[in-house]
Amino acid sequence: MIRWLACFLILLPAAQAQAHPHVFVDTALRVEIDEAGRATGIEVSWSYDDFFTLLIFEDMGLDPDGDAELTEAELAALQGFDLDNWPEDFEGDLYVYAGEEKLALGTPEPRGVRVENGRIVSAHYRPLPEPPAADGLRILQYDPTYYVAYEVTRGVELPAPCRAEVTKPDLDAAAEAMKQELATVPEDAFEVMEVGDLYADRVTISCDPSS
């Protein structure tokens, strides 16, 4: 997600880094659907936890008075901070499926940043280059390594006659799977486990037939 966050992650042994998340993000989604009922893109809004917000402020030299209120110049400097230098294979922790097919997403476009209740809230847009039918679309938001924990707690917005259902993960099953996976990794080994999907909220879109 962020350059120095990735650098910090690689310094930790796998068992320490992967056992639990270190950054917590509340997500909101807005799905754009055209008149033909096709999903053309998704706006993603991330509300970062208080501690991570403070780390970003310190790292970027923002908010020196500690009042959690940024000037226009500081907000301009913060714009796109979590979109910089995405690796070529980084998918933005956003996964969209039509049936069993994982869909390609376009390059992220910044849509603004603000500070709300002491937390950074950023937004960006991911176009769908080949728009699929919105009905039946599945959207998952997760970090494969589970270093960042996302929850779709701030709603999913989309136009009628479509609606979204958010299914929470089975945390007991996820914890058991994590435990079994950790048992296979030597304590001093460096091996990144990809278990984030076990903890992912699953968004399913359904649309009524056009009249």
PDB file of C-alpha atoms in Angstrom:
ATOM      1  CA  MET A   1       0.000   0.000   0.000  1.00  0.00           C
ATOM      2  CA  ILE A   2       2.774   2.412   0.959  1.00  0.00           C
ATOM      3  CA  ARG A   3       6.492   2.203   0.197  1.00  0.00           C
ATOM      4  CA  TRP A   4       7.836   2.288   3.736  1.00  0.00           C
ATOM      5  CA  LEU A   5       5.085   0.019   5.013  1.00  0.00           C
ATOM      6  CA  ALA A   6       6.242  -2.661   2.592  1.00  0.00           C
ATOM      7  CA  CYS A   7       9.844  -2.119   3.694  1.00  0.00           C
ATOM      8  CA  PHE A   8       8.848  -2.562   7.332  1.00  0.00           C
ATOM      9  CA  LEU A   9       6.984  -5.738   6.538  1.00  0.00           C
ATOM     10  CA  ILE A  10       9.965  -7.506   5.013  1.00  0.00           C
ATOM     11  CA  LEU A  11      11.988  -6.949   8.187  1.00  0.00           C
ATOM     12  CA  LEU A  12       9.665  -9.159  10.233  1.00  0.00           C
ATOM     13  CA  PRO A  13       9.841 -12.963  10.443  1.00  0.00           C
ATOM     14  CA  ALA A  14       6.836 -14.573   8.800  1.00  0.00           C
ATOM     15  CA  ALA A  15       5.241 -15.876  11.989  1.00  0.00           C
ATOM     16  CA  GLN A  16       5.411 -12.416  13.575  1.00  0.00           C
ATOM     17  CA  ALA A  17       4.334 -10.426  10.528  1.00  0.00           C
ATOM     18  CA  GLN A  18       1.535 -12.681   9.380  1.00  0.00           C
ATOM     19  CA  ALA A  19      -0.101 -13.764  12.648  1.00  0.00           C
ATOM     20  CA  HIS A  20      -2.302 -10.702  12.890  1.00  0.00           C
ATOM     21  CA  PRO A  21      -2.902  -7.400  11.092  1.00  0.00           C
ATOM     22  CA  HIS A  22      -1.024  -4.226  11.978  1.00  0.00           C
ATOM     23  CA  VAL A  23      -3.060  -1.658  10.022  1.00  0.00           C
ATOM     24  CA  PHE A  24      -6.851  -1.387  10.158  1.00  0.00           C
ATOM     25  CA  VAL A  25      -8.932   0.179   7.396  1.00  0.00           C
ATOM     26  CA  ASP A  26     -12.677   0.808   7.196  1.00  0.00           C
ATOM     27  CA  THR A  27     -13.752   0.679   3.555  1.00  0.00           C
ATOM     28  CA  ALA A  28     -16.591   2.256   1.597  1.00  0.00           C
ATOM     29  CA  LEU A  29     -17.334   1.280  -2.000  1.00  0.00           C
ATOM     30  CA  ARG A  30     -19.284   3.033  -4.736  1.00  0.00           C
ATOM     31  CA  VAL A  31     -19.997   0.969  -7.837  1.00  0.00           C
ATOM     32  CA  GLU A  32     -20.707   2.852 -11.067  1.00  0.00           C
ATOM     33  CA  ILE A  33     -23.238   1.107 -13.304  1.00  0.00           C
ATOM     34  CA  ASP A  34     -24.231   2.290 -16.773  1.00  0.00           C
ATOM     35  CA  GLU A  35     -27.679   2.269 -18.387  1.00  0.00           C
ATOM     36  CA  ALA A  36     -26.999  -1.171 -19.846  1.00  0.00           C
ATOM     37  CA  GLY A  37     -26.533  -2.585 -16.344  1.00  0.00           C
ATOM     38  CA  ARG A  38     -22.768  -2.963 -16.655  1.00  0.00           C
ATOM     39  CA  ALA A  39     -20.325  -2.074 -13.880  1.00  0.00           C
ATOM     40  CA  THR A  40     -17.912   0.499 -15.293  1.00  0.00           C
ATOM     41  CA  GLY A  41     -15.783   1.177 -12.233  1.00  0.00           C
ATOM     42  CA  ILE A  42     -15.482   1.206  -8.471  1.00  0.00           C
ATOM     43  CA  GLU A  43     -14.634   4.098  -6.179  1.00  0.00           C
ATOM     44  CA  VAL A  44     -12.814   2.879  -3.080  1.00  0.00           C
ATOM     45  CA  SER A  45     -12.605   4.929   0.111  1.00  0.00           C
ATOM     46  CA  TRP A  46     -10.200   3.924   2.885  1.00  0.00           C
ATOM     47  CA  SER A  47     -10.469   5.276   6.435  1.00  0.00           C
ATOM     48  CA  TYR A  48      -7.197   4.468   8.192  1.00  0.00           C
ATOM     49  CA  ASP A  49      -6.946   3.760  11.907  1.00  0.00           C
ATOM     50  CA  ASP A  50      -5.803   6.510  14.275  1.00  0.00           C
ATOM     51  CA  PHE A  51      -2.337   5.100  14.922  1.00  0.00           C
ATOM     52  CA  PHE A  52      -1.523   4.573  11.262  1.00  0.00           C
ATOM     53  CA  THR A  53      -2.747   8.109  10.570  1.00  0.00           C
ATOM     54  CA  LEU A  54      -0.283   9.441  13.148  1.00  0.00           C
ATOM     55  CA  LEU A  55       2.528   7.416  11.569  1.00  0.00           C
ATOM     56  CA  ILE A  56       1.750   8.916   8.163  1.00  0.00           C
ATOM     57  CA  PHE A  57       1.669  12.436   9.587  1.00  0.00           C
ATOM     58  CA  GLU A  58       5.040  11.891  11.254  1.00  0.00           C
ATOM     59  CA  ASP A  59       6.577  10.250   8.194  1.00  0.00           C
ATOM     60  CA  MET A  60       5.467  13.097   5.923  1.00  0.00           C
ATOM     61  CA  GLY A  61       6.084  15.920   8.405  1.00  0.00           C
ATOM     62  CA  LEU A  62       2.410  16.903   8.556  1.00  0.00           C
ATOM     63  CA  ASP A  63       0.283  18.300  11.398  1.00  0.00           C
ATOM     64  CA  PRO A  64       3.191  19.587  13.534  1.00  0.00           C
ATOM     65  CA  ASP A  65       0.788  21.076  16.101  1.00  0.00           C
ATOM     66  CA  GLY A  66      -0.933  17.718  16.584  1.00  0.00           C
ATOM     67  CA  ASP A  67      -4.494  18.990  16.215  1.00  0.00           C
ATOM     68  CA  ALA A  68      -5.356  16.476  13.440  1.00  0.00           C
ATOM     69  CA  GLU A  69      -6.394  19.349  11.174  1.00  0.00           C
ATOM     70  CA  LEU A  70      -4.406  19.801   7.990  1.00  0.00           C
ATOM     71  CA  THR A  71      -3.945  22.951   5.964  1.00  0.00           C
ATOM     72  CA  GLU A  72      -4.822  23.013   2.282  1.00  0.00           C
ATOM     73  CA  ALA A  73      -1.121  22.723   1.470  1.00  0.00           C
ATOM     74  CA  GLU A  74      -0.760  19.693   3.753  1.00  0.00           C
ATOM     75  CA  LEU A  75      -3.809  18.026   2.207  1.00  0.00           C
ATOM     76  CA  ALA A  76      -2.340  18.652  -1.239  1.00  0.00           C
ATOM     77  CA  ALA A  77       0.890  16.955  -0.125  1.00  0.00           C
ATOM     78  CA  LEU A  78      -1.095  14.018   1.253  1.00  0.00           C
ATOM     79  CA  GLN A  79      -3.104  13.538  -1.949  1.00  0.00           C
ATOM     80  CA  GLY A  80      -2.346  10.149  -3.487  1.00  0.00           C
ATOM     81  CA  PHE A  81       0.070   9.122  -0.715  1.00  0.00           C
ATOM     82  CA  ASP A  82      -1.290   5.564  -0.761  1.00  0.00           C
ATOM     83  CA  LEU A  83      -1.242   5.293  -4.554  1.00  0.00           C
ATOM     84  CA  ASP A  84       2.421   6.134  -5.130  1.00  0.00           C
ATOM     85  CA  ASN A  85       4.696   3.563  -6.724  1.00  0.00           C
ATOM     86  CA  TRP A  86       2.370   0.587  -6.689  1.00  0.00           C
ATOM     87  CA  PRO A  87       4.388  -2.464  -7.794  1.00  0.00           C
ATOM     88  CA  GLU A  88       3.430  -3.806 -11.198  1.00  0.00           C
ATOM     89  CA  ASP A  89       1.837  -6.905  -9.709  1.00  0.00           C
ATOM     90  CA  PHE A  90       0.004  -5.086  -6.889  1.00  0.00           C
ATOM     91  CA  GLU A  91      -3.751  -5.302  -7.361  1.00  0.00           C
ATOM     92  CA  GLY A  92      -4.707  -2.611  -4.879  1.00  0.00           C
ATOM     93  CA  ASP A  93      -6.151  -5.153  -2.436  1.00  0.00           C
ATOM     94  CA  LEU A  94      -9.341  -5.093  -4.524  1.00  0.00           C
ATOM     95  CA  TYR A  95     -10.610  -8.198  -6.319  1.00  0.00           C
ATOM     96  CA  VAL A  96     -13.651  -8.303  -8.584  1.00  0.00           C
ATOM     97  CA  TYR A  97     -15.195 -11.490  -9.953  1.00  0.00           C
ATOM     98  CA  ALA A  98     -17.807 -12.228 -12.603  1.00  0.00           C
ATOM     99  CA  GLY A  99     -18.612 -15.846 -11.897  1.00  0.00           C
ATOM    100  CA  GLU A 100     -15.228 -17.511 -11.368  1.00  0.00           C
ATOM    101  CA  GLU A 101     -13.375 -15.037 -13.590  1.00  0.00           C
ATOM    102  CA  LYS A 102     -11.214 -12.447 -11.852  1.00  0.00           C
ATOM    103  CA  LEU A 103     -11.568  -9.165 -13.721  1.00  0.00           C
ATOM    104  CA  ALA A 104      -8.798  -6.761 -14.624  1.00  0.00           C
ATOM    105  CA  LEU A 105      -8.952  -3.325 -13.023  1.00  0.00           C
ATOM    106  CA  GLY A 106      -7.522  -0.140 -14.451  1.00  0.00           C
ATOM    107  CA  THR A 107      -4.909   2.187 -12.973  1.00  0.00           C
ATOM    108  CA  PRO A 108      -6.067   3.926  -9.772  1.00  0.00           C
ATOM    109  CA  GLU A 109      -7.174   7.540 -10.080  1.00  0.00           C
ATOM    110  CA  PRO A 110      -7.057   9.706  -6.918  1.00  0.00           C
ATOM    111  CA  ARG A 111     -10.445  11.049  -5.837  1.00  0.00           C
ATOM    112  CA  GLY A 112      -9.489  13.125  -2.821  1.00  0.00           C
ATOM    113  CA  VAL A 113      -8.225  12.912   0.730  1.00  0.00           C
ATOM    114  CA  ARG A 114      -9.365  14.418   4.023  1.00  0.00           C
ATOM    115  CA  VAL A 115      -8.959  13.997   7.766  1.00  0.00           C
ATOM    116  CA  GLU A 116     -12.112  13.011   9.623  1.00  0.00           C
ATOM    117  CA  ASN A 117     -12.266  12.408  13.375  1.00  0.00           C
ATOM    118  CA  GLY A 118      -8.499  12.136  13.507  1.00  0.00           C
ATOM    119  CA  ARG A 119      -8.292   9.573  10.705  1.00  0.00           C
ATOM    120  CA  ILE A 120      -7.042   9.910   7.147  1.00  0.00           C
ATOM    121  CA  VAL A 121      -9.804   9.136   4.651  1.00  0.00           C
ATOM    122  CA  SER A 122      -8.619   8.715   1.067  1.00  0.00           C
ATOM    123  CA  ALA A 123     -10.522   7.803  -2.078  1.00  0.00           C
ATOM    124  CA  HIS A 124      -9.519   6.495  -5.476  1.00  0.00           C
ATOM    125  CA  TYR A 125     -11.275   5.109  -8.532  1.00  0.00           C
ATOM    126  CA  ARG A 126     -10.588   1.832 -10.348  1.00  0.00           C
ATOM    127  CA  PRO A 127     -12.134   1.585 -13.836  1.00  0.00           C
ATOM    128  CA  LEU A 128     -13.255  -1.742 -15.265  1.00  0.00           C
ATOM    129  CA  PRO A 129     -11.820  -1.679 -18.816  1.00  0.00           C
ATOM    130  CA  GLU A 130     -14.204  -4.421 -19.966  1.00  0.00           C
ATOM    131  CA  PRO A 131     -17.410  -3.647 -18.050  1.00  0.00           C
ATOM    132  CA  PRO A 132     -19.204  -6.814 -16.902  1.00  0.00           C
ATOM    133  CA  ALA A 133     -22.871  -7.206 -16.049  1.00  0.00           C
ATOM    134  CA  ALA A 134     -23.318  -5.820 -12.541  1.00  0.00           C
ATOM    135  CA  ASP A 135     -25.775  -8.544 -11.554  1.00  0.00           C
ATOM    136  CA  GLY A 136     -23.921 -11.316  -9.740  1.00  0.00           C
ATOM    137  CA  LEU A 137     -20.663  -9.384  -9.473  1.00  0.00           C
ATOM    138  CA  ARG A 138     -18.536 -10.199  -6.413  1.00  0.00           C
ATOM    139  CA  ILE A 139     -16.113  -7.748  -4.820  1.00  0.00           C
ATOM    140  CA  LEU A 140     -13.529  -8.617  -2.177  1.00  0.00           C
ATOM    141  CA  GLN A 141     -11.315  -6.142  -0.344  1.00  0.00           C
ATOM    142  CA  TYR A 142      -8.314  -7.703   1.372  1.00  0.00           C
ATOM    143  CA  ASP A 143      -4.550  -7.725   1.726  1.00  0.00           C
ATOM    144  CA  PRO A 144      -3.346 -11.219   0.765  1.00  0.00           C
ATOM    145  CA  THR A 145      -0.690 -11.136   3.510  1.00  0.00           C
ATOM    146  CA  TYR A 146      -3.219  -9.916   6.117  1.00  0.00           C
ATOM    147  CA  TYR A 147      -0.828  -7.194   7.246  1.00  0.00           C
ATOM    148  CA  VAL A 148      -3.670  -4.761   6.577  1.00  0.00           C
ATOM    149  CA  ALA A 149      -7.165  -5.680   7.783  1.00  0.00           C
ATOM    150  CA  TYR A 150      -9.987  -4.213   5.708  1.00  0.00           C
ATOM    151  CA  GLU A 151     -13.650  -4.160   6.686  1.00  0.00           C
ATOM    152  CA  VAL A 152     -16.456  -2.889   4.469  1.00  0.00           C
ATOM    153  CA  THR A 153     -18.090  -1.014   7.338  1.00  0.00           C
ATOM    154  CA  ARG A 154     -18.908   2.274   5.618  1.00  0.00           C
ATOM    155  CA  GLY A 155     -21.383   0.995   3.088  1.00  0.00           C
ATOM    156  CA  VAL A 156     -21.646   0.075  -0.570  1.00  0.00           C
ATOM    157  CA  GLU A 157     -23.304   2.652  -2.805  1.00  0.00           C
ATOM    158  CA  LEU A 158     -24.768   1.742  -6.184  1.00  0.00           C
ATOM    159  CA  PRO A 159     -27.761   2.829  -8.255  1.00  0.00           C
ATOM    160  CA  ALA A 160     -31.163   1.135  -8.287  1.00  0.00           C
ATOM    161  CA  PRO A 161     -32.332  -1.412  -9.258  1.00  0.00           C
ATOM    162  CA  CYS A 162     -29.096  -2.936  -7.958  1.00  0.00           C
ATOM    163  CA  ARG A 163     -28.216  -3.623  -4.338  1.00  0.00           C
ATOM    164  CA  ALA A 164     -25.283  -5.056  -2.425  1.00  0.00           C
ATOM    165  CA  GLU A 165     -25.055  -7.703   0.260  1.00  0.00           C
ATOM    166  CA  VAL A 166     -21.971  -7.793   2.482  1.00  0.00           C
ATOM    167  CA  THR A 167     -21.110 -11.226   3.877  1.00  0.00           C
ATOM    168  CA  LYS A 168     -18.742 -11.289   6.823  1.00  0.00           C
ATOM    169  CA  PRO A 169     -16.019 -13.953   7.062  1.00  0.00           C
ATOM    170  CA  ASP A 170     -16.238 -16.947   9.374  1.00  0.00           C
ATOM    171  CA  LEU A 171     -13.635 -15.778  11.874  1.00  0.00           C
ATOM    172  CA  ASP A 172     -13.435 -19.096  13.718  1.00  0.00           C
ATOM    173  CA  ALA A 173     -12.748 -20.974  10.484  1.00  0.00           C
ATOM    174  CA  ALA A 174     -10.243 -18.308   9.426  1.00  0.00           C
ATOM    175  CA  ALA A 175      -8.403 -18.503  12.749  1.00  0.00           C
ATOM    176  CA  GLU A 176      -8.199 -22.286  12.532  1.00  0.00           C
ATOM    177  CA  ALA A 177      -6.875 -22.130   8.967  1.00  0.00           C
ATOM    178  CA  MET A 178      -4.337 -19.503  10.037  1.00  0.00           C
ATOM    179  CA  LYS A 179      -3.235 -21.694  12.946  1.00  0.00           C
ATOM    180  CA  GLN A 180      -2.713 -24.674  10.662  1.00  0.00           C
ATOM    181  CA  GLU A 181      -0.777 -22.569   8.167  1.00  0.00           C
ATOM    182  CA  LEU A 182       1.481 -21.101  10.859  1.00  0.00           C
ATOM    183  CA  ALA A 183       2.249 -24.589  12.152  1.00  0.00           C
ATOM    184  CA  THR A 184       3.916 -25.395   8.827  1.00  0.00           C
ATOM    185  CA  VAL A 185       6.280 -22.396   8.943  1.00  0.00           C
ATOM    186  CA  PRO A 186       9.542 -22.655  10.948  1.00  0.00           C
ATOM    187  CA  GLU A 187       9.775 -19.895  13.543  1.00  0.00           C
ATOM    188  CA  ASP A 188      12.871 -18.328  11.991  1.00  0.00           C
ATOM    189  CA  ALA A 189      11.790 -18.777   8.380  1.00  0.00           C
ATOM    190  CA  PHE A 190      10.986 -15.975   5.984  1.00  0.00           C
ATOM    191  CA  GLU A 191       7.890 -16.981   4.119  1.00  0.00           C
ATOM    192  CA  VAL A 192       4.984 -14.687   3.347  1.00  0.00           C
ATOM    193  CA  MET A 193       1.701 -16.479   3.888  1.00  0.00           C
ATOM    194  CA  GLU A 194      -1.285 -15.354   1.859  1.00  0.00           C
ATOM    195  CA  VAL A 195      -4.282 -15.861   4.113  1.00  0.00           C
ATOM    196  CA  GLY A 196      -5.986 -12.467   3.841  1.00  0.00           C
ATOM    197  CA  ASP A 197      -8.841 -13.837   1.754  1.00  0.00           C
ATOM    198  CA  LEU A 198      -9.947 -15.909   4.762  1.00  0.00           C
ATOM    199  CA  TYR A 199     -10.753 -12.660   6.578  1.00  0.00           C
ATOM    200  CA  ALA A 200     -12.286 -10.795   3.647  1.00  0.00           C
ATOM    201  CA  ASP A 201     -15.738  -9.255   3.556  1.00  0.00           C
ATOM    202  CA  ARG A 202     -17.518 -10.439   0.415  1.00  0.00           C
ATOM    203  CA  VAL A 203     -19.760  -8.023  -1.461  1.00  0.00           C
ATOM    204  CA  THR A 204     -22.317  -9.549  -3.835  1.00  0.00           C
ATOM    205  CA  ILE A 205     -24.314  -7.372  -6.220  1.00  0.00           C
ATOM    206  CA  SER A 206     -27.778  -8.308  -7.404  1.00  0.00           C
ATOM    207  CA  CYS A 207     -29.921  -6.316  -9.815  1.00  0.00           C
ATOM    208  CA  ASP A 208     -33.624  -6.551 -10.593  1.00  0.00           C
ATOM    209  CA  PRO A 209     -34.512  -7.045 -14.272  1.00  0.00           C
ATOM    210  CA  SER A 210     -35.227  -3.845 -16.172  1.00  0.00           C
ATOM    211  CA  SER A 211     -38.919  -3.178 -16.639  1.00  0.00           C
TER     212      SER A 211
END
